[in-house]
GROMACS .gro file of C-alpha atoms in nm:
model
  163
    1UNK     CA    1   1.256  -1.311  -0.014
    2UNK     CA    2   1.272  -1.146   0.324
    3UNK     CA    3   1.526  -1.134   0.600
    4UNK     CA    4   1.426  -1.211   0.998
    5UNK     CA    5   1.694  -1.218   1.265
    6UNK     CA    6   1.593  -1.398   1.602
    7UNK     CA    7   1.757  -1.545   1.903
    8UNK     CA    8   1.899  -1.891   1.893
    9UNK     CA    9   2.066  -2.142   2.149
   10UNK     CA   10   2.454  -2.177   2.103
   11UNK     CA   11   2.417  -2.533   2.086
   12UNK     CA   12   2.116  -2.522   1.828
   13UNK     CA   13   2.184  -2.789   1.510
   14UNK     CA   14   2.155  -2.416   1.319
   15UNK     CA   15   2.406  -2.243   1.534
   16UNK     CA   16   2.645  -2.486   1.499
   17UNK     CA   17   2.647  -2.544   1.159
   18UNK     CA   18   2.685  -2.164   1.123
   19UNK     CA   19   2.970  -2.164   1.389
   20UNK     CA   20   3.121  -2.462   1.194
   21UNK     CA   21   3.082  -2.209   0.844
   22UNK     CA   22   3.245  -1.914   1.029
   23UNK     CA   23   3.509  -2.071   1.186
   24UNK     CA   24   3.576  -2.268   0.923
   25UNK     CA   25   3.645  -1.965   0.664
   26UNK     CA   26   3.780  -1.731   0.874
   27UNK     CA   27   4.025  -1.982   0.997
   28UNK     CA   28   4.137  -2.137   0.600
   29UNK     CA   29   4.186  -1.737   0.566
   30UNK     CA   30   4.434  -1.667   0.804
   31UNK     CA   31   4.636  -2.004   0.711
   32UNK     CA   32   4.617  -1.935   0.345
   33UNK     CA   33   4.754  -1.596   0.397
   34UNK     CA   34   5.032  -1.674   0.673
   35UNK     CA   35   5.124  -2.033   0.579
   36UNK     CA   36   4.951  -2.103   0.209
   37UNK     CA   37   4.737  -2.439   0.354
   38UNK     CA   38   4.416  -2.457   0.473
   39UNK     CA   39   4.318  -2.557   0.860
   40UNK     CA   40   4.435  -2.848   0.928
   41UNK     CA   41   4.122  -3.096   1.008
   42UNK     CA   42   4.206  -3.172   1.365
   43UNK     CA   43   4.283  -2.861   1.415
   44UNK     CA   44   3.968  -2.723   1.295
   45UNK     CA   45   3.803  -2.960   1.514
   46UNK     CA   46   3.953  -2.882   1.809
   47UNK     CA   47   3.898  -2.512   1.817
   48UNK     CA   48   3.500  -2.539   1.704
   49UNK     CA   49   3.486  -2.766   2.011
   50UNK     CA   50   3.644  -2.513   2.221
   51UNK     CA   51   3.380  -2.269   2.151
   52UNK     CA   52   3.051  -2.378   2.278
   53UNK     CA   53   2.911  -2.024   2.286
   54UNK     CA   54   2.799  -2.035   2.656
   55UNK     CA   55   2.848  -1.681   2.685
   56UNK     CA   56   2.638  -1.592   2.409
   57UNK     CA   57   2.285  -1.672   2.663
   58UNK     CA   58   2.077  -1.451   2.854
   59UNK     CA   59   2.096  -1.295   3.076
   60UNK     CA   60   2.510  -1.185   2.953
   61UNK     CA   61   2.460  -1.249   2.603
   62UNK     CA   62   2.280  -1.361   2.301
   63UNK     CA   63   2.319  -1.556   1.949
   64UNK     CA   64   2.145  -1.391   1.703
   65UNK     CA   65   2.047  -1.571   1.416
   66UNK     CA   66   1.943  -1.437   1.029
   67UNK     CA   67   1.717  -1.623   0.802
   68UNK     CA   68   1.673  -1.544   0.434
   69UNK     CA   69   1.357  -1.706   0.281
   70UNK     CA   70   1.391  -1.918   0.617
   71UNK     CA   71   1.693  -2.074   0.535
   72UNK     CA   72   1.975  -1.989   0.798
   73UNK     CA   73   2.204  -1.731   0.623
   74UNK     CA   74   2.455  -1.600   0.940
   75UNK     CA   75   2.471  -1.535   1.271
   76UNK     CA   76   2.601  -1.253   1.536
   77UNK     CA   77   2.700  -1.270   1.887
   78UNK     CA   78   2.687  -1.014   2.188
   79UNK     CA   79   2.799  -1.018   2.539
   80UNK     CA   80   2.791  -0.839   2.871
   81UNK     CA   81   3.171  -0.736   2.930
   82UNK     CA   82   3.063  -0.534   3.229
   83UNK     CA   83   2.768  -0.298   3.330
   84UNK     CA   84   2.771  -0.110   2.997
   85UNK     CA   85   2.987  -0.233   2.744
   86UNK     CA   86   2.884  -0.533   2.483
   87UNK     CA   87   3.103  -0.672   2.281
   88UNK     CA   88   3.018  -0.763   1.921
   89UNK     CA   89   3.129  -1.118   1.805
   90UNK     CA   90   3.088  -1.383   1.595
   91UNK     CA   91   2.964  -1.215   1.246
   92UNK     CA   92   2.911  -1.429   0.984
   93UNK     CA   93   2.710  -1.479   0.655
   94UNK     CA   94   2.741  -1.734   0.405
   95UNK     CA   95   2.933  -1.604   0.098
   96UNK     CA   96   2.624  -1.707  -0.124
   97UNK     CA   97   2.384  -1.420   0.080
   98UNK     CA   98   2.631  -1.159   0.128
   99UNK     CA   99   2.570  -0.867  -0.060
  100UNK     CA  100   2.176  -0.832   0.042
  101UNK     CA  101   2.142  -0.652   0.338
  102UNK     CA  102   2.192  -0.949   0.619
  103UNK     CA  103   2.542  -0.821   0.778
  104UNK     CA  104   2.393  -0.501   0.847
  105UNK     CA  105   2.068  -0.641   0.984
  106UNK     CA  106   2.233  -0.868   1.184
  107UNK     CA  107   2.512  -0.614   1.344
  108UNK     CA  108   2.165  -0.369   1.406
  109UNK     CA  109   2.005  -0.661   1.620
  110UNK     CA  110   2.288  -0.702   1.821
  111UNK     CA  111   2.339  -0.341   1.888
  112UNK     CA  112   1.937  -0.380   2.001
  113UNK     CA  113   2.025  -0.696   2.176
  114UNK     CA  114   2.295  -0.497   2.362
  115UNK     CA  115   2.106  -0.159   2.428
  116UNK     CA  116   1.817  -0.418   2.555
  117UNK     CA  117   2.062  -0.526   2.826
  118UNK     CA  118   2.192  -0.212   2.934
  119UNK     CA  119   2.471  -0.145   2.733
  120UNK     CA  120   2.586   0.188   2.601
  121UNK     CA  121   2.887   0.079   2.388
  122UNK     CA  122   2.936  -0.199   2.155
  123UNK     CA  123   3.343  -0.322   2.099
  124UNK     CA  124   3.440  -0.573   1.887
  125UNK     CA  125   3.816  -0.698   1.724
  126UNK     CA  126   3.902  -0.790   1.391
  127UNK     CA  127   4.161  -0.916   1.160
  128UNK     CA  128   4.361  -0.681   0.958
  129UNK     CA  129   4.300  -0.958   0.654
  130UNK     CA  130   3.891  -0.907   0.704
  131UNK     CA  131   3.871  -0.618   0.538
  132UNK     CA  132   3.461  -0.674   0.447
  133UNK     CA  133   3.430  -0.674   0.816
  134UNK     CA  134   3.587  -0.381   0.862
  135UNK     CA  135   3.472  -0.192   0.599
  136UNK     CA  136   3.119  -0.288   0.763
  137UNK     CA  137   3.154  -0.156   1.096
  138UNK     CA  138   3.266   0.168   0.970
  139UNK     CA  139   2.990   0.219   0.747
  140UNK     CA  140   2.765   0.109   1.036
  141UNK     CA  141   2.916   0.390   1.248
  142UNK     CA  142   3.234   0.213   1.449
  143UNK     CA  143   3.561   0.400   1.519
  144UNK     CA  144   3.891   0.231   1.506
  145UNK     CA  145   3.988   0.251   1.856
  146UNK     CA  146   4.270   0.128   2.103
  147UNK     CA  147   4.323  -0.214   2.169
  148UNK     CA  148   4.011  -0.319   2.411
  149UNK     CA  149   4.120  -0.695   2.482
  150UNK     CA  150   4.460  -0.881   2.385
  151UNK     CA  151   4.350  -1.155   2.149
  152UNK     CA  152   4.608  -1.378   1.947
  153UNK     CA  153   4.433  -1.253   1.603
  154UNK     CA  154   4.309  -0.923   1.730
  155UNK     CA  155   4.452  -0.653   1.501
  156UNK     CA  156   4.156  -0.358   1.507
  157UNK     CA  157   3.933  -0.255   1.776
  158UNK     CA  158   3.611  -0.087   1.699
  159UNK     CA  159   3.348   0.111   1.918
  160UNK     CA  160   2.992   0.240   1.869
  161UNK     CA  161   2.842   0.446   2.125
  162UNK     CA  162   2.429   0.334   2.157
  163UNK     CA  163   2.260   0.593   2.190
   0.00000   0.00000   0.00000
């Protein structure tokens, strides 16, 4: 079985489902650990319909999706911020292919899809309570940095200079 990572529409049957997957678990994470429940279903609802991805298209972004064997395995996201800076979101793989290469594939194309529209630095936020993720970027080459943007579940910045 073989990896390939390509561009995909926000609003793609694939990218949703995989939007559905990642918000889905990173959300029933932070409720389990700060209120022992899972996301409520409206709830859950609500906030995947909130995100429609829009930013993630050229010419400011892209959704990058990975396929293992051809079957849709996870998904990352970059956008313009401003003339040079990208920022990383949206990281996801299924539980079942983690462990095989695919995260760091995937965080690779972005940094391509980023240094292919003029970026020179790559951000991105995280949870304290995703400690894969961060554990990822660092081996990747991110720094924990300062705070780049104020989000509500924002509690480490990383940066990667693109060289």
């Amino acid at each position: 079985m073989t990896w390939t990572v390509r561009p995909e529409l926000p609003g793609s049957p694939v990218a949703t489902a995989l939007w559905r997957a990642y918000y889905t678990e990173v959300s029933d994470r932070w409720y389990l650990l700060h209120e022992g429940r899972r996301t409520d279903p409206g709830e859950l609802e609500r906030e995947i319909a909130a995100e429609s991805g829009d930013d993630l298209v050229p010419p400011r972004g892209r959704l990058l999706v990975a396929r293992y064997g051809g079957e849709a395995a996870g998904s990352a996201g970059v956008r313009l911020l401003d003339g040079t800076t990208a920022e990383l979101t949206r990281v996801f793989l299924h539980p079942g292919m983690r462990g095989r290469g695919g995260a760091a594939l995937l965080v690779r194309a972005a940094e391509d899809a980023a240094r292919a529209s003029g970026a020179t630095r790559l951000v991105l936020d995280t949870r304290g309570d995703l400690v894969e993720a961060r554990a990822l970027y660092a081996r990747l080459g991110f720094t924990e940095t300062e705070p780049h943007n104020s989000g509500p579940f924002a509690e480490h910045w990383f940066t990667k200079l693109l060289g």
